[in-house]
Tab-separated table of C-alpha atoms in Angstrom:
chain	number	residue	atom	x	y	z
F	1	MET	CA	0.021	0.045	-0.054
F	2	ALA	CA	1.439	3.417	-1.004
F	3	GLN	CA	2.595	5.675	1.862
F	4	SER	CA	3.778	8.583	-0.035
F	5	HIS	CA	2.266	11.618	1.833
F	6	ALA	CA	-0.435	9.440	3.182
F	7	LYS	CA	-2.749	10.628	5.743
F	8	VAL	CA	-1.608	10.250	9.269
F	9	VAL	CA	-3.773	10.445	12.412
F	10	ILE	CA	-2.221	11.307	15.820
F	11	VAL	CA	-4.318	10.207	18.749
F	12	GLY	CA	-3.532	12.378	21.735
F	13	SER	CA	-2.443	16.000	21.606
F	14	GLY	CA	0.066	16.256	24.442
F	15	LEU	CA	3.888	16.807	24.046
F	16	ILE	CA	4.499	13.558	22.144
F	17	GLY	CA	1.416	13.855	19.955
F	18	ARG	CA	2.480	17.409	18.966
F	19	CYS	CA	5.918	16.314	17.952
F	20	TRP	CA	4.742	13.355	15.794
F	21	ALA	CA	2.348	15.813	14.084
F	22	VAL	CA	5.137	18.082	13.270
F	23	LEU	CA	7.563	15.417	12.121
F	24	PHE	CA	4.913	13.952	9.667
F	25	ALA	CA	3.653	17.374	8.527
F	26	ARG	CA	7.307	18.419	7.922
F	27	ALA	CA	7.716	15.404	5.531
F	28	GLY	CA	4.671	16.505	3.568
F	29	HIS	CA	1.994	14.173	5.261
F	30	SER	CA	-1.576	15.244	5.828
F	31	VAL	CA	-2.061	15.075	9.610
F	32	THR	CA	-5.204	14.939	11.693
F	33	LEU	CA	-4.488	15.486	15.366
F	34	TYR	CA	-7.234	13.843	17.517
F	35	ASP	CA	-8.127	14.524	21.176
F	36	ILE	CA	-11.274	14.433	23.154
F	37	GLU	CA	-10.761	17.882	24.596
F	38	GLU	CA	-11.432	20.879	22.321
F	39	LYS	CA	-9.123	22.994	24.824
F	40	GLN	CA	-6.292	20.421	24.376
F	41	LEU	CA	-6.402	20.835	20.643
F	42	SER	CA	-6.682	24.604	20.553
F	43	ASP	CA	-3.665	24.614	22.980
F	44	ALA	CA	-1.761	22.089	20.808
F	45	VAL	CA	-2.155	24.344	17.694
F	46	LEU	CA	-0.433	27.124	19.370
F	47	ALA	CA	2.167	24.853	20.823
F	48	ILE	CA	2.860	23.336	17.386
F	49	ARG	CA	3.319	26.780	15.748
F	50	GLN	CA	5.885	27.652	18.352
F	51	GLN	CA	7.732	24.371	17.902
F	52	VAL	CA	7.955	24.651	14.203
F	53	THR	CA	9.126	28.228	14.568
F	54	ASP	CA	11.879	26.972	16.927
F	55	MET	CA	12.916	24.200	14.548
F	56	GLN	CA	13.129	26.916	11.673
F	57	LYS	CA	15.380	29.024	13.887
F	58	SER	CA	17.433	26.090	14.572
F	59	GLY	CA	17.910	24.745	11.080
F	60	ALA	CA	15.713	21.721	11.617
F	61	LEU	CA	13.360	22.839	8.589
F	62	ALA	CA	14.340	22.372	5.161
F	63	ASP	CA	15.135	25.723	3.292
F	64	ASP	CA	11.969	25.020	1.157
F	65	LEU	CA	9.593	24.745	4.099
F	66	THR	CA	7.900	27.545	6.023
F	67	VAL	CA	6.130	27.601	9.298
F	68	ASP	CA	2.878	28.376	7.749
F	69	GLY	CA	3.408	25.600	5.285
F	70	VAL	CA	4.024	23.037	7.908
F	71	CYS	CA	1.277	24.025	10.196
F	72	LYS	CA	-1.248	24.021	7.315
F	73	GLN	CA	-0.649	20.335	6.868
F	74	ILE	CA	-2.097	19.665	10.327
F	75	GLN	CA	-5.879	19.506	11.129
F	76	THR	CA	-7.663	18.824	14.386
F	77	SER	CA	-10.655	16.654	15.347
F	78	ASN	CA	-12.484	15.606	18.402
F	79	ASP	CA	-14.393	12.969	16.304
F	80	LEU	CA	-12.413	9.624	16.115
F	81	ALA	CA	-14.485	8.042	13.272
F	82	SER	CA	-14.199	11.132	11.067
F	83	ALA	CA	-10.626	11.687	11.807
F	84	LEU	CA	-9.632	8.114	10.842
F	85	GLN	CA	-11.246	8.195	7.426
F	86	GLY	CA	-8.656	7.812	4.708
F	87	ALA	CA	-5.773	7.249	7.051
F	88	LEU	CA	-3.076	4.772	6.432
F	89	HIS	CA	-1.063	5.295	9.655
F	90	VAL	CA	-2.249	6.011	13.227
F	91	GLN	CA	0.117	7.035	15.987
F	92	GLU	CA	-1.274	6.592	19.433
F	93	CYS	CA	0.197	9.057	21.979
F	94	VAL	CA	-1.819	8.647	25.413
F	95	PRO	CA	-0.233	8.125	28.765
F	96	GLU	CA	1.543	5.013	29.711
F	97	ILE	CA	-1.503	3.138	31.401
F	98	ILE	CA	-2.298	-0.207	30.207
F	99	GLU	CA	-6.042	-0.037	30.680
F	100	LEU	CA	-6.037	3.453	28.820
F	101	LYS	CA	-4.107	2.066	25.967
F	102	LYS	CA	-6.505	-1.000	25.845
F	103	LYS	CA	-9.412	1.360	25.547
F	104	VAL	CA	-7.938	3.559	22.916
F	105	PHE	CA	-6.908	0.636	20.766
F	106	ALA	CA	-10.362	-0.896	21.038
F	107	GLN	CA	-11.846	2.183	19.641
F	108	LEU	CA	-9.399	2.395	16.880
F	109	ASP	CA	-10.188	-1.427	16.030
F	110	GLU	CA	-13.792	-0.535	15.433
F	111	HIS	CA	-13.021	2.145	12.846
F	112	VAL	CA	-9.785	1.263	10.876
F	113	ASP	CA	-9.806	-0.630	7.770
F	114	GLU	CA	-7.508	-3.524	6.802
F	115	GLY	CA	-3.925	-2.536	6.404
F	116	VAL	CA	-4.042	0.566	8.422
F	117	VAL	CA	-0.943	0.648	10.821
F	118	MET	CA	-1.916	1.142	14.353
F	119	ALA	CA	1.327	2.261	16.087
F	120	SER	CA	1.767	3.055	19.766
F	121	SER	CA	4.229	5.532	21.053
F	122	SER	CA	4.552	3.372	24.177
F	123	SER	CA	8.065	3.719	25.957
F	124	CYS	CA	7.874	0.607	28.081
F	125	ILE	CA	4.646	-1.265	27.670
F	126	VAL	CA	4.974	-4.043	25.328
F	127	PRO	CA	2.144	-4.181	22.538
F	128	SER	CA	0.896	-7.618	23.362
F	129	LEU	CA	-0.356	-6.321	26.791
F	130	PHE	CA	-2.968	-3.999	24.961
F	131	THR	CA	-3.563	-5.568	21.625
F	132	GLU	CA	-4.288	-9.309	22.115
F	133	GLU	CA	-8.131	-9.114	21.850
F	134	LEU	CA	-8.356	-6.849	18.876
F	135	ARG	CA	-9.699	-7.901	15.498
F	136	HIS	CA	-6.953	-6.061	13.679
F	137	ARG	CA	-4.205	-6.984	16.086
F	138	SER	CA	-1.864	-8.127	13.269
F	139	GLN	CA	-1.949	-4.341	12.365
F	140	CYS	CA	-0.432	-3.207	15.661
F	141	VAL	CA	3.059	-2.244	16.581
F	142	VAL	CA	5.021	-0.020	18.896
F	143	ALA	CA	6.832	2.977	17.265
F	144	HIS	CA	8.478	4.629	20.346
F	145	PRO	CA	10.327	8.102	19.717
F	146	VAL	CA	12.887	9.655	21.994
F	147	ASN	CA	12.161	13.051	23.429
F	148	PRO	CA	12.519	15.480	21.874
F	149	PRO	CA	12.077	13.508	18.357
F	150	GLN	CA	12.575	16.596	16.227
F	151	TYR	CA	16.222	16.567	17.221
F	152	ILE	CA	16.674	12.940	18.364
F	153	PRO	CA	15.608	10.787	15.409
F	154	LEU	CA	15.660	7.355	17.039
F	155	VAL	CA	12.447	5.261	16.683
F	156	GLU	CA	12.128	1.852	18.322
F	157	ILE	CA	9.787	-0.410	16.383
F	158	VAL	CA	8.474	-3.354	18.613
F	159	PRO	CA	6.050	-5.950	17.183
F	160	ALA	CA	3.733	-8.085	19.255
F	161	PRO	CA	4.092	-11.855	18.421
F	162	TRP	CA	1.034	-11.579	16.041
F	163	THR	CA	2.142	-8.369	14.197
F	164	ALA	CA	2.251	-8.965	10.583
F	165	PRO	CA	5.838	-8.571	9.022
F	166	GLU	CA	4.381	-6.129	6.451
F	167	ILE	CA	3.299	-3.747	9.105
F	168	VAL	CA	6.664	-3.754	10.761
F	169	SER	CA	8.371	-3.080	7.319
F	170	ARG	CA	5.853	-0.433	6.377
F	171	THR	CA	6.362	1.427	9.833
F	172	ARG	CA	10.169	1.240	9.374
F	173	GLN	CA	10.010	2.607	5.820
F	174	LEU	CA	7.587	5.521	7.070
F	175	MET	CA	9.916	6.442	9.886
F	176	LEU	CA	12.851	6.564	7.411
F	177	SER	CA	10.886	8.580	4.948
F	178	ILE	CA	10.142	11.342	7.547
F	179	GLY	CA	13.783	11.565	8.603
F	180	GLN	CA	13.819	9.340	11.647
F	181	ALA	CA	16.289	6.525	12.480
F	182	PRO	CA	14.298	3.335	13.200
F	183	VAL	CA	15.569	0.253	14.975
F	184	THR	CA	13.461	-2.873	14.667
F	185	LEU	CA	13.281	-5.448	17.534
F	186	ASN	CA	12.637	-8.939	16.509
F	187	LYS	CA	10.686	-9.633	19.605
F	188	GLU	CA	9.187	-7.994	22.821
F	189	THR	CA	11.550	-7.516	25.619
F	190	ASN	CA	11.058	-5.318	28.791
F	191	GLY	CA	12.620	-1.885	28.335
F	192	PHE	CA	12.798	-2.379	24.522
F	193	LEU	CA	16.431	-1.381	23.320
F	194	LEU	CA	17.151	2.143	24.391
F	195	ASN	CA	15.986	1.957	27.862
F	196	ARG	CA	17.778	-1.347	28.290
F	197	LEU	CA	21.087	0.290	27.364
F	198	GLN	CA	20.140	3.472	29.422
F	199	TYR	CA	19.125	1.669	32.425
F	200	ALA	CA	22.251	-0.414	32.465
F	201	LEU	CA	24.536	2.841	32.547
F	202	ILE	CA	22.384	4.421	35.113
F	203	MET	CA	22.410	1.454	37.448
F	204	GLU	CA	26.264	1.100	37.071
F	205	GLY	CA	26.565	4.794	37.877
F	206	TRP	CA	24.182	4.320	40.987
F	207	ARG	CA	26.292	1.530	42.183
F	208	LEU	CA	29.653	3.508	41.854
F	209	VAL	CA	28.095	6.440	43.885
F	210	GLU	CA	26.602	3.980	46.390
F	211	ASP	CA	29.772	2.044	46.935
F	212	GLY	CA	31.703	5.191	47.446
F	213	VAL	CA	33.801	4.898	44.343
F	214	CYS	CA	32.990	8.381	43.067
F	215	SER	CA	30.659	11.260	43.255
F	216	PRO	CA	27.314	11.797	41.216
F	217	GLU	CA	29.123	14.759	39.359
F	218	ASP	CA	31.991	12.616	38.222
F	219	VAL	CA	29.598	9.849	36.815
F	220	ASP	CA	27.940	12.629	34.707
F	221	THR	CA	31.409	13.927	33.733
F	222	ALA	CA	32.402	10.699	32.688
F	223	VAL	CA	29.511	10.481	30.132
F	224	SER	CA	29.175	14.016	28.983
F	225	GLN	CA	33.104	14.671	28.634
F	226	GLY	CA	34.016	11.016	27.762
F	227	LEU	CA	31.599	8.261	26.445
F	228	GLY	CA	28.917	10.664	25.191
F	229	LEU	CA	31.196	12.464	22.863
F	230	ARG	CA	32.022	9.213	20.973
F	231	TYR	CA	28.569	7.836	21.364
F	232	SER	CA	26.861	10.931	19.759
F	233	PHE	CA	27.972	9.716	16.315
F	234	MET	CA	28.998	6.011	16.653
F	235	GLY	CA	27.727	3.033	18.818
F	236	PRO	CA	29.650	0.900	21.276
F	237	PHE	CA	30.126	-1.887	18.793
F	238	GLU	CA	31.784	0.430	16.256
F	239	VAL	CA	33.794	1.809	19.137
F	240	MET	CA	35.183	-1.589	19.785
F	241	HIS	CA	35.798	-2.052	16.163
F	242	LEU	CA	37.854	1.043	15.901
F	243	ASN	CA	39.815	0.663	19.126
F	244	ALA	CA	41.506	-2.410	17.830
F	245	ALA	CA	41.831	-4.316	14.642
F	246	GLY	CA	38.340	-5.150	14.291
F	247	VAL	CA	35.833	-6.589	16.886
F	248	ASN	CA	37.688	-10.082	17.004
F	249	ASP	CA	40.900	-8.393	18.000
F	250	TYR	CA	39.266	-6.180	20.547
F	251	CYS	CA	37.586	-9.264	22.197
F	252	GLU	CA	40.814	-11.106	22.316
F	253	ARG	CA	42.558	-8.155	23.950
F	254	TYR	CA	39.820	-6.950	26.293
F	255	GLY	CA	37.136	-9.495	26.420
F	256	ALA	CA	38.380	-11.372	29.524
F	257	ASN	CA	38.607	-8.194	31.697
F	258	ILE	CA	35.193	-6.894	30.347
F	259	THR	CA	33.610	-10.167	31.568
F	260	LYS	CA	35.447	-9.988	34.996
F	261	VAL	CA	34.476	-6.365	35.523
F	262	CYS	CA	30.732	-7.112	34.522
F	263	GLU	CA	30.651	-10.104	36.877
F	264	THR	CA	30.780	-7.452	39.729
F	265	GLN	CA	27.886	-5.496	38.033
F	266	ALA	CA	25.202	-8.186	38.463
F	267	SER	CA	23.382	-6.769	41.532
F	268	ALA	CA	20.547	-4.417	40.966
F	269	ARG	CA	20.191	-1.703	43.595
F	270	ASP	CA	17.135	-0.194	45.224
F	271	MET	CA	16.623	3.470	44.140
F	272	ALA	CA	13.519	5.318	45.368
F	273	GLY	CA	13.805	6.378	49.092
F	274	THR	CA	17.411	5.361	49.537
F	275	ALA	CA	20.416	7.375	50.758
F	276	THR	CA	21.929	7.112	47.306
F	277	CYS	CA	18.679	8.706	45.750
F	278	ALA	CA	19.152	11.520	48.185
F	279	ALA	CA	22.903	12.053	47.406
F	280	VAL	CA	22.228	11.978	43.679
F	281	HIS	CA	19.292	14.365	44.069
F	282	ASP	CA	21.221	16.764	46.148
F	283	ALA	CA	24.164	16.746	43.686
F	284	MET	CA	21.874	17.449	40.845
F	285	CYS	CA	20.035	20.427	42.527
F	286	ARG	CA	23.378	21.972	43.337
F	287	GLN	CA	23.858	22.126	39.558
F	288	THR	CA	20.311	22.755	38.627
F	289	PRO	CA	17.690	23.633	41.330
F	290	VAL	CA	14.249	21.968	40.791
F	291	ASP	CA	12.820	25.589	40.066
F	292	GLN	CA	15.077	25.998	37.268
F	293	LEU	CA	14.506	22.572	35.472
F	294	ALA	CA	12.305	24.260	32.836
F	295	GLU	CA	15.260	26.665	31.775
F	296	ARG	CA	17.828	23.756	31.878
F	297	ARG	CA	15.473	21.600	29.573
F	298	GLN	CA	15.388	24.676	27.151
F	299	TRP	CA	19.245	24.740	27.130
F	300	ARG	CA	19.275	20.976	26.617
F	301	ASP	CA	16.915	21.234	23.594
F	302	VAL	CA	18.955	24.155	22.139
F	303	ARG	CA	22.224	22.046	22.439
F	304	LEU	CA	20.406	19.060	20.973
F	305	ALA	CA	19.161	21.269	18.034
F	306	ALA	CA	22.639	22.468	17.401
F	307	LEU	CA	24.183	18.846	17.578
F	308	ALA	CA	21.435	17.593	15.152
F	309	SER	CA	22.240	20.591	12.732
F	310	HIS	CA	25.957	19.788	12.801
F	311	LYS	CA	25.390	16.206	12.250
F	312	GLN	CA	23.082	16.705	9.221
F	313	GLU	CA	25.854	19.066	7.687
F	314	GLU	CA	28.500	16.564	8.223
F	315	GLU	CA	26.498	13.873	6.513
F	316	LYS	CA	25.994	16.165	3.651
F	317	LYS	CA	29.614	16.892	3.368
F	318	SER	CA	30.335	13.001	3.560
F	319	GLN	CA	27.848	12.372	0.712
F	320	SER	CA	29.068	15.016	-1.520
């Protein structure tokens, strides 16, 4: 089924729903943003215009695109049946509550045609937990973005055991076509891919602080001024490959010690309400008090925009 500039429906007009609407509209798709609350939709329209304006300022819009042009691609609706007419892709963006996702997908199931992709933005709930009873369950998949998706292109595609391979393939191709970077899991796993990697790093940092090896600030410095610089443009396996005469040589040189170190990392630690939690929280608040988090998030997004722009420019140079 052709997807070139196909109609896309976004279910839920919160932060992630608005971001998805912009990504699809930027790529030329006709987008309908659905929500049950008219006030939510009117607020979303204003927020989307500001978001697109910010993207234009940061260079995240192509030269031939305008703020008005992108925004005109996005319509709103509080009538689900009407919104879904003619859609080929639906992107659900409701909160991470299983019962709510079951309810929303049951409603979608009543109205979609055969072949329509029903994708969830779920960050941690595997699709089999909310799609099993659906008539169109083979059309369901998770397509999880990373916030903010306009600057971080990764999308995790996670099928349920009954998801049709064609749905996975179409979702992947659609994500590529709108400028995102999809990764496809072959099966469900708790935490998907990104969070399993992220949580492993968080937990090791937690252990190092809890065991008195180093401070919370030094854990962050080790990542932001060390690992993160390399990992912003290549993954750990490519780092291995380059740090020796290929992966085989790396494993021969360093594999035994890596295994020995990781044998000491097996224990998960409690987090909430612990002394370590208090220590890490206090360290972070010394850097950024809680009442200044909004400003720091804005700074983060500006830096991410600059990094995304730099990576795009370097990619163009490498292709010329």
